[in-house]
XYZ file of C-alpha atoms in Angstrom:
217
model
C 0.000 0.000 0.000
C 1.368 3.469 -0.891
C 2.525 5.792 1.857
C -0.085 8.075 3.407
C -0.311 11.397 1.570
C 1.352 10.030 -1.561
C -1.872 8.944 -3.267
C -2.352 11.931 -5.634
C 1.285 11.854 -6.776
C 1.299 8.085 -7.202
C -1.899 8.220 -9.262
C -0.408 10.958 -11.436
C 2.859 9.052 -11.849
C 1.009 5.908 -12.903
C -1.163 7.737 -15.466
C 1.843 9.589 -16.917
C 3.760 6.304 -17.058
C 0.833 4.593 -18.772
C 0.650 7.258 -21.472
C 4.416 7.078 -21.946
C 4.253 3.308 -22.195
C 1.397 3.419 -24.735
C 3.238 6.025 -26.814
C 6.339 3.823 -26.965
C 4.889 0.295 -27.040
C 1.265 0.772 -28.112
C -1.804 -0.287 -26.139
C -1.249 -3.949 -26.992
C 2.360 -3.726 -25.814
C 1.516 -1.862 -22.613
C 1.661 -4.072 -19.503
C 1.243 -3.369 -15.800
C 4.854 -4.407 -15.253
C 6.102 -1.897 -17.825
C 3.923 0.836 -16.356
C 5.324 0.129 -12.900
C 8.838 0.383 -14.324
C 8.139 3.757 -15.981
C 6.420 5.013 -12.817
C 9.286 3.801 -10.630
C 6.973 1.874 -8.349
C 5.857 -1.700 -7.780
C 3.204 -3.465 -9.805
C 1.219 -3.650 -6.581
C 0.985 0.141 -6.465
C -0.375 0.185 -10.023
C -3.049 -2.421 -9.275
C -3.881 -0.715 -5.956
C -5.199 2.283 -7.879
C -6.248 0.657 -11.147
C -7.714 -2.840 -11.077
C -6.394 -4.101 -14.375
C -5.044 -3.087 -17.766
C -8.469 -2.246 -19.186
C -9.286 0.057 -16.271
C -5.884 1.711 -16.526
C -6.280 2.233 -20.278
C -9.663 3.923 -19.817
C -8.392 6.235 -17.071
C -5.319 7.138 -19.111
C -7.542 7.912 -22.114
C -9.731 10.160 -19.964
C -6.658 12.029 -18.739
C -5.313 12.345 -22.291
C -8.535 13.929 -23.542
C -9.029 16.079 -20.426
C -5.552 17.522 -20.888
C -6.648 19.561 -23.914
C -9.708 21.037 -22.233
C -7.741 22.040 -19.151
C -5.031 23.752 -21.185
C -7.601 25.625 -23.261
C -9.672 26.743 -20.256
C -6.552 27.994 -18.477
C -5.646 30.306 -21.379
C -9.021 31.652 -22.469
C -9.903 35.014 -20.926
C -13.172 36.934 -20.885
C -11.495 39.899 -22.564
C -10.631 37.869 -25.677
C -12.529 38.082 -28.939
C -14.235 34.927 -30.198
C -11.533 34.547 -32.857
C -8.815 34.723 -30.198
C -10.654 32.052 -28.196
C -10.832 29.800 -31.247
C -7.127 30.414 -31.907
C -6.327 29.239 -28.362
C -8.524 26.185 -28.895
C -6.858 25.253 -32.189
C -3.402 25.858 -30.732
C -4.011 22.971 -28.359
C -6.236 20.535 -30.247
C -4.203 20.830 -33.470
C -0.877 22.338 -32.362
C 1.764 23.643 -34.769
C 4.642 21.209 -35.177
C 7.612 21.718 -32.875
C 10.605 19.687 -31.788
C 9.948 19.040 -28.117
C 11.118 15.448 -27.816
C 13.274 16.267 -24.812
C 10.183 16.933 -22.688
C 8.184 14.273 -20.864
C 4.478 13.536 -20.711
C 2.689 15.153 -17.784
C -1.112 15.333 -17.646
C -1.294 15.980 -13.899
C -2.524 19.256 -12.404
C -0.584 18.724 -9.168
C 2.174 21.192 -10.077
C -0.132 23.572 -11.934
C -1.730 23.459 -15.372
C 1.193 25.384 -16.852
C 3.402 22.352 -16.090
C 1.129 19.967 -17.991
C 2.586 18.928 -21.325
C 2.465 16.241 -24.015
C 5.240 16.349 -26.653
C 4.033 16.711 -30.237
C 5.065 13.224 -31.369
C 3.578 11.602 -28.274
C 0.278 13.380 -28.964
C 0.223 11.902 -32.457
C 1.070 8.366 -31.333
C -1.407 8.441 -28.460
C -4.141 9.780 -30.713
C -3.636 6.920 -33.147
C -3.429 4.253 -30.440
C -6.511 5.337 -28.523
C -8.754 6.093 -31.464
C -7.892 2.932 -33.369
C -8.666 0.931 -30.220
C -11.909 2.849 -29.648
C -13.262 1.612 -32.984
C -13.954 -1.785 -31.404
C -14.052 -0.934 -27.699
C -17.419 0.273 -26.385
C -15.938 1.646 -23.154
C -13.399 3.792 -25.011
C -16.134 4.956 -27.388
C -18.090 6.242 -24.392
C -15.034 8.161 -23.182
C -14.618 9.788 -26.616
C -18.312 10.605 -26.906
C -18.515 12.266 -23.485
C -15.358 14.281 -24.059
C -16.216 15.409 -27.585
C -19.785 16.347 -26.683
C -18.346 18.732 -24.087
C -15.886 20.068 -26.687
C -18.675 20.641 -29.201
C -20.682 22.550 -26.604
C -17.680 24.726 -25.737
C -16.816 25.543 -29.353
C -20.470 26.314 -30.178
C -20.569 28.755 -27.237
C -17.567 30.571 -28.674
C -19.300 30.857 -32.052
C -22.454 32.125 -30.333
C -20.382 34.691 -28.467
C -18.791 35.803 -31.739
C -22.253 36.258 -33.261
C -23.484 38.228 -30.246
C -20.480 40.567 -30.315
C -20.688 41.032 -34.080
C -17.224 39.570 -34.659
C -18.507 36.457 -36.423
C -21.311 35.416 -38.701
C -22.233 31.803 -37.947
C -25.649 30.645 -39.121
C -25.670 27.401 -37.107
C -23.116 27.374 -34.277
C -23.654 23.704 -33.405
C -23.090 22.555 -36.985
C -20.084 24.867 -37.316
C -18.595 23.419 -34.118
C -19.246 19.882 -35.352
C -17.549 20.638 -38.653
C -14.512 22.188 -36.973
C -14.014 19.321 -34.531
C -14.535 16.691 -37.235
C -11.954 18.510 -39.357
C -9.468 18.542 -36.465
C -9.881 14.793 -35.903
C -9.412 14.060 -39.599
C -6.393 16.340 -39.941
C -4.878 14.810 -36.810
C -5.154 11.361 -38.361
C -3.628 12.598 -41.628
C -0.701 13.975 -39.634
C -0.115 10.634 -37.945
C -0.410 8.821 -41.267
C 2.076 11.278 -42.847
C -0.384 12.513 -45.469
C 0.566 16.174 -46.039
C -1.451 18.662 -48.102
C -0.439 18.964 -51.756
C 1.333 22.264 -51.031
C 3.395 20.596 -48.294
C 2.311 23.028 -45.576
C 1.274 22.168 -42.030
C -2.307 20.995 -42.536
C -3.632 23.113 -39.659
C -4.023 26.010 -42.120
C -7.150 24.209 -43.388
C -8.830 24.710 -40.004
C -7.680 28.312 -39.895
C -9.251 28.927 -43.320
C -12.485 27.301 -42.103
C -12.666 29.642 -39.094
C -11.741 32.668 -41.212
C -14.935 32.208 -43.221
C -16.934 33.012 -40.103
C -14.836 35.993 -39.091
C -14.757 37.833 -42.416
C -17.805 39.916 -41.537
């Protein structure tokens, strides 16, 4: 049993280790023993918090998806325009490429949201692993659905705010939000599959062009 008072840190260490393990070895190659090794703890500590591999995978997936929402919420301010809010959102859900391989995965809030980070390449590998697994796993599908429904609601609110302030012209905010999120998911997969646009640019410009249509008012 973990030492008293160490529970939050141990949980965070195990989740971070699980995501690291999945990024390197894939979900099929992830084992409780490997997670314990990456977390620098015993296998007993891992199973104390998470019953089995399936439970651990689900909780790690939840943390992976929650990471984006937390980072976005921490940076959006009431004084921003709707376009600035969307820019913050896109910066996190479809980030520009950068070489940050020296950094480690951290989806824990224990040291502050500003310390949370997932390297670009790890984001891509984790996205592919989780979403490919979710195709056949009902429990993972439920995690995706709950997370993305919240995302759709948040993006639609930004579009509604843009309409109200006269900075945007969005006829159907819910459909616009659905289109933007669907585009992000598709472009994310194309990135992982190394399918660049014909012009060779970072494919995130496609989302930026989509949003620009609503802001050219």
